[in-house]
mmCIF file with all atom_site columns, C-alpha atoms in Angstrom:
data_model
loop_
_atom_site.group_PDB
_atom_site.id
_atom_site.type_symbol
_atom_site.label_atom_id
_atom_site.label_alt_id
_atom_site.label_comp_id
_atom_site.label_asym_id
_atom_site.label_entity_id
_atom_site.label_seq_id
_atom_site.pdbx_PDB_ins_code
_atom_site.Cartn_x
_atom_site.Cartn_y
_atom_site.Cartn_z
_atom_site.occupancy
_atom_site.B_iso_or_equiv
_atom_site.pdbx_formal_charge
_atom_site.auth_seq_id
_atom_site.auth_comp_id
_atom_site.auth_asym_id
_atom_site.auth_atom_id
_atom_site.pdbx_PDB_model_num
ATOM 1   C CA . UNK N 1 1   ? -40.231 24.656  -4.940 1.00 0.00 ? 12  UNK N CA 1
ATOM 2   C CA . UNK N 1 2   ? -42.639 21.721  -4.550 1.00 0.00 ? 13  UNK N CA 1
ATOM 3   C CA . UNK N 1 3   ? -41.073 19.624  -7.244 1.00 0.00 ? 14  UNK N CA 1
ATOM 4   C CA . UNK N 1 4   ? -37.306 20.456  -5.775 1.00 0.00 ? 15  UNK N CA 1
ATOM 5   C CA . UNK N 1 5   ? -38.273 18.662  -2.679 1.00 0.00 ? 16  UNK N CA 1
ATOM 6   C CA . UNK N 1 6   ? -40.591 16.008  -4.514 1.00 0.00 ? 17  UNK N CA 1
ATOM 7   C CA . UNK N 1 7   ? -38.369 14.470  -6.589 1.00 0.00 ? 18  UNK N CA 1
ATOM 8   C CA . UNK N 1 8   ? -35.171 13.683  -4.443 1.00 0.00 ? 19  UNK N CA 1
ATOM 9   C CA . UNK N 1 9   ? -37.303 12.148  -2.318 1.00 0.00 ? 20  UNK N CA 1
ATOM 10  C CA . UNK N 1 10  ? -38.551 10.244  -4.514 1.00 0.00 ? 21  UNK N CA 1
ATOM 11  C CA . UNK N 1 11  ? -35.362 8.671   -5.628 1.00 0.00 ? 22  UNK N CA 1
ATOM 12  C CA . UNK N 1 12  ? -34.663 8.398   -1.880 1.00 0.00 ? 23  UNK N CA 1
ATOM 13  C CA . UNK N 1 13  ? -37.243 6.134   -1.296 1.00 0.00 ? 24  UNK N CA 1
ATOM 14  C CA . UNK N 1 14  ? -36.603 4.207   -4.359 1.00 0.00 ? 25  UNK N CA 1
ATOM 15  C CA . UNK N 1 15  ? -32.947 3.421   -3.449 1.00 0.00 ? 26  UNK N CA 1
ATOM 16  C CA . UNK N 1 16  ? -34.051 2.664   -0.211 1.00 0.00 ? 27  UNK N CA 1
ATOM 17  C CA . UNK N 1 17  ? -36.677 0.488   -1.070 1.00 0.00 ? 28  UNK N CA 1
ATOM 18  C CA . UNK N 1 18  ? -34.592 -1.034  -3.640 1.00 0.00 ? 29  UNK N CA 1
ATOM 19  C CA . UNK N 1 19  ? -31.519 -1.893  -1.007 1.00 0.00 ? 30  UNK N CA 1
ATOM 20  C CA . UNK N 1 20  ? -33.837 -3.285  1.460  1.00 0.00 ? 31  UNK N CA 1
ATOM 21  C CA . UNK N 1 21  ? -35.122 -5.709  -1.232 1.00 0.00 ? 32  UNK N CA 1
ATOM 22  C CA . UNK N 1 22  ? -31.466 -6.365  -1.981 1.00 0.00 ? 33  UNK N CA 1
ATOM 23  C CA . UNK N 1 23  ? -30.465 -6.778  1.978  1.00 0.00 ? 34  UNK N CA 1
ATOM 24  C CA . UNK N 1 24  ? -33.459 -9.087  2.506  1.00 0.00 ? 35  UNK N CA 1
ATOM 25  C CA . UNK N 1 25  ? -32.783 -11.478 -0.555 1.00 0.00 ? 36  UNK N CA 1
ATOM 26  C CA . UNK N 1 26  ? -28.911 -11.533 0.518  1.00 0.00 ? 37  UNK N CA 1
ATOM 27  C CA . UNK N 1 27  ? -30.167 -12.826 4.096  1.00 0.00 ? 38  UNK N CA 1
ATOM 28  C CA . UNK N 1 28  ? -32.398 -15.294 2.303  1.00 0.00 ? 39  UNK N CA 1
ATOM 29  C CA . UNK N 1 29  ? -30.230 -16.834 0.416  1.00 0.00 ? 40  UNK N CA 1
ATOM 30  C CA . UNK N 1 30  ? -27.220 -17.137 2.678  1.00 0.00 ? 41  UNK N CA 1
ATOM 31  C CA . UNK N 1 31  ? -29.140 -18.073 6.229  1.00 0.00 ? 42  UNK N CA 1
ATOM 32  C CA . UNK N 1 32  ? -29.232 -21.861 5.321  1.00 0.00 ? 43  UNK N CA 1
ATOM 33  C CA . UNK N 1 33  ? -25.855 -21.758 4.303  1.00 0.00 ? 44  UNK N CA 1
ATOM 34  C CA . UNK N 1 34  ? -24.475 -19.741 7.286  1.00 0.00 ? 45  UNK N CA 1
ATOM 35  C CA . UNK N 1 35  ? -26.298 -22.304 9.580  1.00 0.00 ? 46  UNK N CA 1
ATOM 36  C CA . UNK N 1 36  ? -24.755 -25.401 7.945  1.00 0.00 ? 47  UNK N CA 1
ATOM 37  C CA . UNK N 1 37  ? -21.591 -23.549 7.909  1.00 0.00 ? 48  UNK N CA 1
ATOM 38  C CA . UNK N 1 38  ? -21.955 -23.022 11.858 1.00 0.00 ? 49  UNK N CA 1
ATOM 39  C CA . UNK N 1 39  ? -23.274 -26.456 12.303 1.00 0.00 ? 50  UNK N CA 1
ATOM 40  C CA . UNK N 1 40  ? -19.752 -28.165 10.661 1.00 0.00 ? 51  UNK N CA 1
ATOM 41  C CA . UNK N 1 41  ? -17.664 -25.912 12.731 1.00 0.00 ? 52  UNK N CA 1
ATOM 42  C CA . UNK N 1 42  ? -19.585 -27.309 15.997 1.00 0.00 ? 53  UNK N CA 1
ATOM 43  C CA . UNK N 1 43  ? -19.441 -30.910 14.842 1.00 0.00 ? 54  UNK N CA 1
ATOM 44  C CA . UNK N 1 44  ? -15.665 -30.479 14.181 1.00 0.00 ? 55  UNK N CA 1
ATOM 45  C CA . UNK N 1 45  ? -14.856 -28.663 17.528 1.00 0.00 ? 56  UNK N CA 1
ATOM 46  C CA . UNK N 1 46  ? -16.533 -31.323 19.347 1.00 0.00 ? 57  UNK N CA 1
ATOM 47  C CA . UNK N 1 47  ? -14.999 -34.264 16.906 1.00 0.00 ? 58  UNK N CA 1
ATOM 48  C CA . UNK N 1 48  ? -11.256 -32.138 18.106 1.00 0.00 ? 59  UNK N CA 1
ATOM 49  C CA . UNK N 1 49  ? -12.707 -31.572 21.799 1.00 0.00 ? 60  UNK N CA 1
ATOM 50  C CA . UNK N 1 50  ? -13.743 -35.319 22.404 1.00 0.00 ? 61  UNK N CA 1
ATOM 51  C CA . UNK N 1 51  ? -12.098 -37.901 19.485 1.00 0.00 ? 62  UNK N CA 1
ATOM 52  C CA . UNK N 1 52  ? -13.775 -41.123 20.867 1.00 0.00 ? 63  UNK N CA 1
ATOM 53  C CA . UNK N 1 53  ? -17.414 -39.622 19.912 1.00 0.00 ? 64  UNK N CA 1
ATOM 54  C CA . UNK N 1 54  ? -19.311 -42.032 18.092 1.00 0.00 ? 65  UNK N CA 1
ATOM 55  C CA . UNK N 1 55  ? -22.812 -40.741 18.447 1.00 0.00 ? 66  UNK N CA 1
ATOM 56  C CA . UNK N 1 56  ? -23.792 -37.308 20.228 1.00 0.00 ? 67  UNK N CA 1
ATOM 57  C CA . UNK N 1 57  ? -27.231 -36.083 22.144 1.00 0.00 ? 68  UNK N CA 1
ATOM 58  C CA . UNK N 1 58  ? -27.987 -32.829 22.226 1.00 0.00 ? 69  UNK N CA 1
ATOM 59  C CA . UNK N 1 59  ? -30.115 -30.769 24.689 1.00 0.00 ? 70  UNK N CA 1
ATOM 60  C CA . UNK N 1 60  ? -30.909 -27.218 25.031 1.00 0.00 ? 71  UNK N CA 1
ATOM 61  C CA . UNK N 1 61  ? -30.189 -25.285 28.445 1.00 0.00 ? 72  UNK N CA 1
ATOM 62  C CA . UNK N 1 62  ? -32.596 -21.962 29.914 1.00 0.00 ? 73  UNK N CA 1
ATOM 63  C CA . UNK N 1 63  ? -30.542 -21.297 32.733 1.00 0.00 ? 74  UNK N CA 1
ATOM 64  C CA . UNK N 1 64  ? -31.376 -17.439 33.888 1.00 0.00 ? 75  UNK N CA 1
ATOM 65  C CA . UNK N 1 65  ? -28.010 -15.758 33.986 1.00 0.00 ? 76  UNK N CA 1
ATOM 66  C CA . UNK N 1 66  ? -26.190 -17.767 31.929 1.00 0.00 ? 77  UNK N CA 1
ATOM 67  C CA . UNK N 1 67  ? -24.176 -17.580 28.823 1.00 0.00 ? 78  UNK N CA 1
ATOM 68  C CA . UNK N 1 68  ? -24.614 -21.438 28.031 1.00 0.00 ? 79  UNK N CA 1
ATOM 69  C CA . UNK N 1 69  ? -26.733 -22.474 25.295 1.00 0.00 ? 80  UNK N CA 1
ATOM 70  C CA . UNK N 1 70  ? -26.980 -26.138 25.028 1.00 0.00 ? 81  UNK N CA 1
ATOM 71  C CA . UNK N 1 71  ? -25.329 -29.699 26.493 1.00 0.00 ? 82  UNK N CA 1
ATOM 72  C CA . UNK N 1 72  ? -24.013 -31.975 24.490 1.00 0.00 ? 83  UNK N CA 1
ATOM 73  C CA . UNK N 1 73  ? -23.278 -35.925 25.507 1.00 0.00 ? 84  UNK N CA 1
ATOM 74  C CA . UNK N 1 74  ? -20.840 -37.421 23.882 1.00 0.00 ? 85  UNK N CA 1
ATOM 75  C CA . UNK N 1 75  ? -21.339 -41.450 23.701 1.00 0.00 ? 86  UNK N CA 1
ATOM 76  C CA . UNK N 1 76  ? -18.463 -44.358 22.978 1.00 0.00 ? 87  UNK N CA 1
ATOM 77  C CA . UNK N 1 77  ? -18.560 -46.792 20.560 1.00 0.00 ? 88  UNK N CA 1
ATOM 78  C CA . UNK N 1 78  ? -20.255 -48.799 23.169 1.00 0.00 ? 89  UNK N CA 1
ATOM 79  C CA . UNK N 1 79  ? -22.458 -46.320 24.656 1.00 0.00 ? 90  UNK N CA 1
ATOM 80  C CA . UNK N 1 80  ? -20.370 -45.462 27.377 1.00 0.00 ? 91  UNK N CA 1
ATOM 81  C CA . UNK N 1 81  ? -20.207 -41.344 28.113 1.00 0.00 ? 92  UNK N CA 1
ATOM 82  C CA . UNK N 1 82  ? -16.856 -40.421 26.578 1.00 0.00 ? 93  UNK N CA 1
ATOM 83  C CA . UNK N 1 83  ? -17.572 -36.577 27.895 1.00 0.00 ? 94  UNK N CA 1
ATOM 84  C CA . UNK N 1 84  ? -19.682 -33.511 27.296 1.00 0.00 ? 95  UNK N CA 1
ATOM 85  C CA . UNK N 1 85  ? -19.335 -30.694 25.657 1.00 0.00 ? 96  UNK N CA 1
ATOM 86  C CA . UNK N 1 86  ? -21.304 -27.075 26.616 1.00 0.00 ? 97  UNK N CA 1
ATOM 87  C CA . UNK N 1 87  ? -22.120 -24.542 24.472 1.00 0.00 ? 98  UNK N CA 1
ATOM 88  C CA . UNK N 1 88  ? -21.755 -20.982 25.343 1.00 0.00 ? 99  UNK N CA 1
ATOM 89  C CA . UNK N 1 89  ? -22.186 -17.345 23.933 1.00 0.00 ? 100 UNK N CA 1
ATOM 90  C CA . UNK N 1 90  ? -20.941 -14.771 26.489 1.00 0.00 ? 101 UNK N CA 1
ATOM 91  C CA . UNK N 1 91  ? -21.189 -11.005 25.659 1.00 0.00 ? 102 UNK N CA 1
ATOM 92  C CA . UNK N 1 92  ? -17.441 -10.121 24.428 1.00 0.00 ? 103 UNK N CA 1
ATOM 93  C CA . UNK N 1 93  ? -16.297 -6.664  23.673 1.00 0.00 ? 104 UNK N CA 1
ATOM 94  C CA . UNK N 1 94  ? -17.818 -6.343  19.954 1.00 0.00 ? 105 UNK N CA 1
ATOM 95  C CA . UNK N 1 95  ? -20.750 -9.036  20.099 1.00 0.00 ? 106 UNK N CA 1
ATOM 96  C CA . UNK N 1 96  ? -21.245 -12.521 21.426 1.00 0.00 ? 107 UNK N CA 1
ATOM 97  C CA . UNK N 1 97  ? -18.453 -15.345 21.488 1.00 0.00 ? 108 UNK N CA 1
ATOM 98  C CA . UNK N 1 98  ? -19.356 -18.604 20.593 1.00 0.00 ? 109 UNK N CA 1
ATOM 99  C CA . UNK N 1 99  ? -17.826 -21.347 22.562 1.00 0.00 ? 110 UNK N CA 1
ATOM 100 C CA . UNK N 1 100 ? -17.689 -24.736 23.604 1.00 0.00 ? 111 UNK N CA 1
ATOM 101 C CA . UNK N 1 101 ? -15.967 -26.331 26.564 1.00 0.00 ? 112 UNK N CA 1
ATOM 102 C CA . UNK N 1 102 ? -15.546 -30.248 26.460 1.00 0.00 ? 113 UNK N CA 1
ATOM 103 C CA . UNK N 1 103 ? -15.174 -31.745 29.607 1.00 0.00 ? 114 UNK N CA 1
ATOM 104 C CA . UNK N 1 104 ? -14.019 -35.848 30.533 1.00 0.00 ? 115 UNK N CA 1
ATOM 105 C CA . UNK N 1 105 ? -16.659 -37.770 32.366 1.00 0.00 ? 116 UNK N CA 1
ATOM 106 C CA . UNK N 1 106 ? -15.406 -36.537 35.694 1.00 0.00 ? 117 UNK N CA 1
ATOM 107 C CA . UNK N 1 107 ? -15.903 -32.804 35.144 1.00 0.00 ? 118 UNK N CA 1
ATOM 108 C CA . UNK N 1 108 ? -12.127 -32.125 34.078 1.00 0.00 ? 119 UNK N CA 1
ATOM 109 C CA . UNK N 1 109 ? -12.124 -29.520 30.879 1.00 0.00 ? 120 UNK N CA 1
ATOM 110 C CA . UNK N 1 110 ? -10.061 -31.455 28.089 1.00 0.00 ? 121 UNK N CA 1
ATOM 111 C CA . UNK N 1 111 ? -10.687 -28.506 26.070 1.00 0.00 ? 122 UNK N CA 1
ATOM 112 C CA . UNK N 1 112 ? -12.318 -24.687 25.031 1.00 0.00 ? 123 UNK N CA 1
ATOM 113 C CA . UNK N 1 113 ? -13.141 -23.668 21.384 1.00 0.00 ? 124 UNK N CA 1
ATOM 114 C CA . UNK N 1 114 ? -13.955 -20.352 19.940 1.00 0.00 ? 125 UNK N CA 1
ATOM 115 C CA . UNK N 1 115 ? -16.577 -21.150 16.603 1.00 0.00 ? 126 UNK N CA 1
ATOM 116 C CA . UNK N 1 116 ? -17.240 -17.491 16.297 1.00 0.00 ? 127 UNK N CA 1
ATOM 117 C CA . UNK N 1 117 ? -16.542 -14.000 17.365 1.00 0.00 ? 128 UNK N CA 1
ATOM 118 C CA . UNK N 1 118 ? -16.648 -10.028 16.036 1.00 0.00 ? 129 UNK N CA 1
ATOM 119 C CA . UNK N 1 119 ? -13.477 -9.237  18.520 1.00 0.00 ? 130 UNK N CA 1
ATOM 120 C CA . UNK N 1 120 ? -10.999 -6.702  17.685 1.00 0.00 ? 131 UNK N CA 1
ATOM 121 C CA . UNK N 1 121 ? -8.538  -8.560  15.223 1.00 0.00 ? 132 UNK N CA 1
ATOM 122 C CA . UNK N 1 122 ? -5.265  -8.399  17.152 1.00 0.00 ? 133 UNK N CA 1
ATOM 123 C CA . UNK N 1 123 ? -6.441  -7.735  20.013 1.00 0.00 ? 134 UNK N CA 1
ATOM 124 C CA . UNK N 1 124 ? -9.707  -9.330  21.616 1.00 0.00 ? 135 UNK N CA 1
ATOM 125 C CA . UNK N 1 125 ? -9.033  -12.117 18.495 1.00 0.00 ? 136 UNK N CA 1
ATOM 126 C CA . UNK N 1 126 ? -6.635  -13.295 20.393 1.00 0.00 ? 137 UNK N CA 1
ATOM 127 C CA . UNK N 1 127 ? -8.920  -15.445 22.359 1.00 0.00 ? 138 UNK N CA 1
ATOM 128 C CA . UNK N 1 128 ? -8.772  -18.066 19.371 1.00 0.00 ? 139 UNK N CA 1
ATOM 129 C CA . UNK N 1 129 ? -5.174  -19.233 20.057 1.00 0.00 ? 140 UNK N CA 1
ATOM 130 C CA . UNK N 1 130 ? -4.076  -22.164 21.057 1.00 0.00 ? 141 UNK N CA 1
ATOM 131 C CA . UNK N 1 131 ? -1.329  -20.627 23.948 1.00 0.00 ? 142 UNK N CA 1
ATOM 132 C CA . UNK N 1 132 ? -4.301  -19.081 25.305 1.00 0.00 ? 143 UNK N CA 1
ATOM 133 C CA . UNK N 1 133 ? -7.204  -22.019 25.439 1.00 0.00 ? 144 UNK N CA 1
ATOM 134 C CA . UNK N 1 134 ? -4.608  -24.654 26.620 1.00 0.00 ? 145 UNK N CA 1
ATOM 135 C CA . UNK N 1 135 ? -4.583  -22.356 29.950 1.00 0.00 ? 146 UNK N CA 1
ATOM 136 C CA . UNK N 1 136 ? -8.099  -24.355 30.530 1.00 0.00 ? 147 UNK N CA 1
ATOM 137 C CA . UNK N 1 137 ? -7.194  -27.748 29.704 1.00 0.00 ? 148 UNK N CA 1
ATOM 138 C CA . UNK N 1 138 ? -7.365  -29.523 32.991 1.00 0.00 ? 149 UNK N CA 1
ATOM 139 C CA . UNK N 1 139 ? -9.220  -27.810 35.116 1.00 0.00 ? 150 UNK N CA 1
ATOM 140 C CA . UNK N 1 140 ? -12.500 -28.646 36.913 1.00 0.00 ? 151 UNK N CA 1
ATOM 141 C CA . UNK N 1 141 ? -14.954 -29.267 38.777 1.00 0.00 ? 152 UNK N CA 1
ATOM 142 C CA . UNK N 1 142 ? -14.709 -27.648 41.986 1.00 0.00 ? 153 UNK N CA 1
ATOM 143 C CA . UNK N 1 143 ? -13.550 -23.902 41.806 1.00 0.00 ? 154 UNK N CA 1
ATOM 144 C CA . UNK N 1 144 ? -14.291 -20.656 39.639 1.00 0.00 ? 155 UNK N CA 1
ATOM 145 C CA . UNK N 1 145 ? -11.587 -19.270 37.573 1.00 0.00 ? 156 UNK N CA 1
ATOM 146 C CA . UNK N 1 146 ? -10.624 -16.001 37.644 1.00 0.00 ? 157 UNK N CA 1
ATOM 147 C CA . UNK N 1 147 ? -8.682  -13.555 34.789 1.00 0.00 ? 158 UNK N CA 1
ATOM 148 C CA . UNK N 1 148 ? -5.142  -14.276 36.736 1.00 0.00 ? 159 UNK N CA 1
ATOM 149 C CA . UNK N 1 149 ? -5.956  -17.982 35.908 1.00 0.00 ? 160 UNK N CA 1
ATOM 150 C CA . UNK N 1 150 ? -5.231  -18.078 32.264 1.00 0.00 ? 161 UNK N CA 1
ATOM 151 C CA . UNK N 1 151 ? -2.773  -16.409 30.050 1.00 0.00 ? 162 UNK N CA 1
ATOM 152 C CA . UNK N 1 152 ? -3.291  -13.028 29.996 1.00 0.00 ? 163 UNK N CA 1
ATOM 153 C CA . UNK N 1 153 ? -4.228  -10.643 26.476 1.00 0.00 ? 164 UNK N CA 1
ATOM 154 C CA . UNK N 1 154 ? -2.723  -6.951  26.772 1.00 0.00 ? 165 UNK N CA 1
ATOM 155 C CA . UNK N 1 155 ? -5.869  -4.759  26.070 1.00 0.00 ? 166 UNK N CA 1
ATOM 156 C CA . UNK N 1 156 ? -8.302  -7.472  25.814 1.00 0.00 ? 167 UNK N CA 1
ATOM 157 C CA . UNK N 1 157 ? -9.496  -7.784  29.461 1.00 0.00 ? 168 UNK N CA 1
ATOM 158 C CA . UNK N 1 158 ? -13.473 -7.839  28.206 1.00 0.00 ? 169 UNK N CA 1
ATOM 159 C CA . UNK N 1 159 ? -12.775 -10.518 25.803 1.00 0.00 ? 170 UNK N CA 1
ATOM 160 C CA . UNK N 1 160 ? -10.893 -12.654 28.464 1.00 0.00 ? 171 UNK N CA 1
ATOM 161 C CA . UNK N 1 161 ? -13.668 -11.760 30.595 1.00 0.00 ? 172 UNK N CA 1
ATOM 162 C CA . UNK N 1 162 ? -16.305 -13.093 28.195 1.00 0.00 ? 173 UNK N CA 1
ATOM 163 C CA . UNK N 1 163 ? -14.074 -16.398 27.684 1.00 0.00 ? 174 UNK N CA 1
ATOM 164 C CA . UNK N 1 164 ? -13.718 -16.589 31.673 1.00 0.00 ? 175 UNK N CA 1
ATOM 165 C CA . UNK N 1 165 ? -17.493 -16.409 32.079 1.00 0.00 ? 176 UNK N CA 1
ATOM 166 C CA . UNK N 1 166 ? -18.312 -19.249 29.297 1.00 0.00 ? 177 UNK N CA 1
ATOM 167 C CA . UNK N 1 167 ? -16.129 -21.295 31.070 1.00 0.00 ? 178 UNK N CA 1
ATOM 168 C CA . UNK N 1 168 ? -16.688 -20.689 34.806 1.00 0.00 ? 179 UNK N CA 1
ATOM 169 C CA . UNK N 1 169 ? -20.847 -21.265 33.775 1.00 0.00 ? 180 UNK N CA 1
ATOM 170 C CA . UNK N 1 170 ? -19.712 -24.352 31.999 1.00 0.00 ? 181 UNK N CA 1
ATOM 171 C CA . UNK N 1 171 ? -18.227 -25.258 35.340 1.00 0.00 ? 182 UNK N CA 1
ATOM 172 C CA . UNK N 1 172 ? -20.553 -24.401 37.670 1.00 0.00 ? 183 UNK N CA 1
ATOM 173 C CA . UNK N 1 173 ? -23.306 -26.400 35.412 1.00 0.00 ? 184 UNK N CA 1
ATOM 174 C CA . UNK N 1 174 ? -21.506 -29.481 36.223 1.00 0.00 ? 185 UNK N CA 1
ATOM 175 C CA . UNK N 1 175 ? -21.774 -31.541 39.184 1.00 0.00 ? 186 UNK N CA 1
ATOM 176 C CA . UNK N 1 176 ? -18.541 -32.957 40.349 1.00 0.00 ? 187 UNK N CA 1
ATOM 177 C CA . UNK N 1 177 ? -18.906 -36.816 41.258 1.00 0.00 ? 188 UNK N CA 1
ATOM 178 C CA . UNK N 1 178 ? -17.476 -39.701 39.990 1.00 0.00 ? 189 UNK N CA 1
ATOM 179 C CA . UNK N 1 179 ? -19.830 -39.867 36.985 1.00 0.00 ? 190 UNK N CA 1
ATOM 180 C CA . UNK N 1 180 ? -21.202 -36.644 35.898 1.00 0.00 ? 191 UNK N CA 1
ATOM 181 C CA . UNK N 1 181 ? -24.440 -36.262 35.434 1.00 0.00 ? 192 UNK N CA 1
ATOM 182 C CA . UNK N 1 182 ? -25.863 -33.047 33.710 1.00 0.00 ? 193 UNK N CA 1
ATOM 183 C CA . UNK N 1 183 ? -28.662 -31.163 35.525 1.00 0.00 ? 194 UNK N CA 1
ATOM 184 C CA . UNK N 1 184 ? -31.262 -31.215 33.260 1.00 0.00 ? 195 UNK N CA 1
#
């Protein structure tokens, strides 16, 4: 009876100890990649976001209770401040969204990108398209948005949510004035 039990479990733990090996070489070898990959999608977004970017300075943000991750200035050919670009990562319906809001000198969003997202395809996904971002495009500084702000998603009101909250931290990080300056 012993060796009935012994031996499947055995094999059990071999397969599992043999898959776990497998998982952790697979993560390994494809986490450098995976961050270079993520790091060209930013660059480009903020290259789309803000064209006249010449040279960029990034900085982190620890802001209790909020989804952004990190400022970015964006600098002229001259040095001037062509804009700035947030980074966020609100909680969407299936996992975090990745996002970054560009914003003009004066505080006014020129833009929102999605770099990444596990939303329902169809559904939440929707938060990628173009007829939906554009709905942010011009806004800023003063004021929060709220979901009857932007185009609406049937049956992806968490998702629009998530995309709402990015953007309405991104805001209320910025101080309106005539020349922004970042609070950090």
């Amino acid at each position: 009876m012993k060796a009935d039990i012994i031996r499947p479990t055995a094999v059990l733990v071999l397969v599992t100890l043999f898959a776990a090996v497998i998982i952790g070489v697979t993560y390994t070898v494809t986490r450098e990649p995976i961050r270079a990959q993520r790091a060209n999608a930013e660059m480009a977004a903020i290259l789309a976001l803000l064209p006249d970017t010449h040279e960029i300075y990034y900085f982190h943000i620890d802001e209790p209770g909020s989804s952004l991750t990190r400022a970015t200035i964006s600098l002229g050919p001259n040095g001037e401040t062509t804009g700035y670009v947030l980074s966020a990562s609100p909680a969407g319906y299936s996992g975090r969204i990745h996002m970054m809001i560009a914003f003009d000198p004066y505080g006014i969003i020129q833009g929102v990108r999605i770099i990444n997202h596990t939303e329902t395809p169809g559904l939440g996904a929707n938060i990628t398209q173009d007829w939906f971002l554009g709905g942010f495009a011009g806004r800023g500084p003063a004021g929060v948005l709220a979901i009857h702000d932007v185009p609406a998603i049937a049956s992806a009101t968490i998702s629009v949510n998530a995309v709402l909250r990015g953007v309405n931290d991104a805001l209320a990080f910025m101080r309106p004035g005539e020349e922004l300056l970042l609070s950090w």
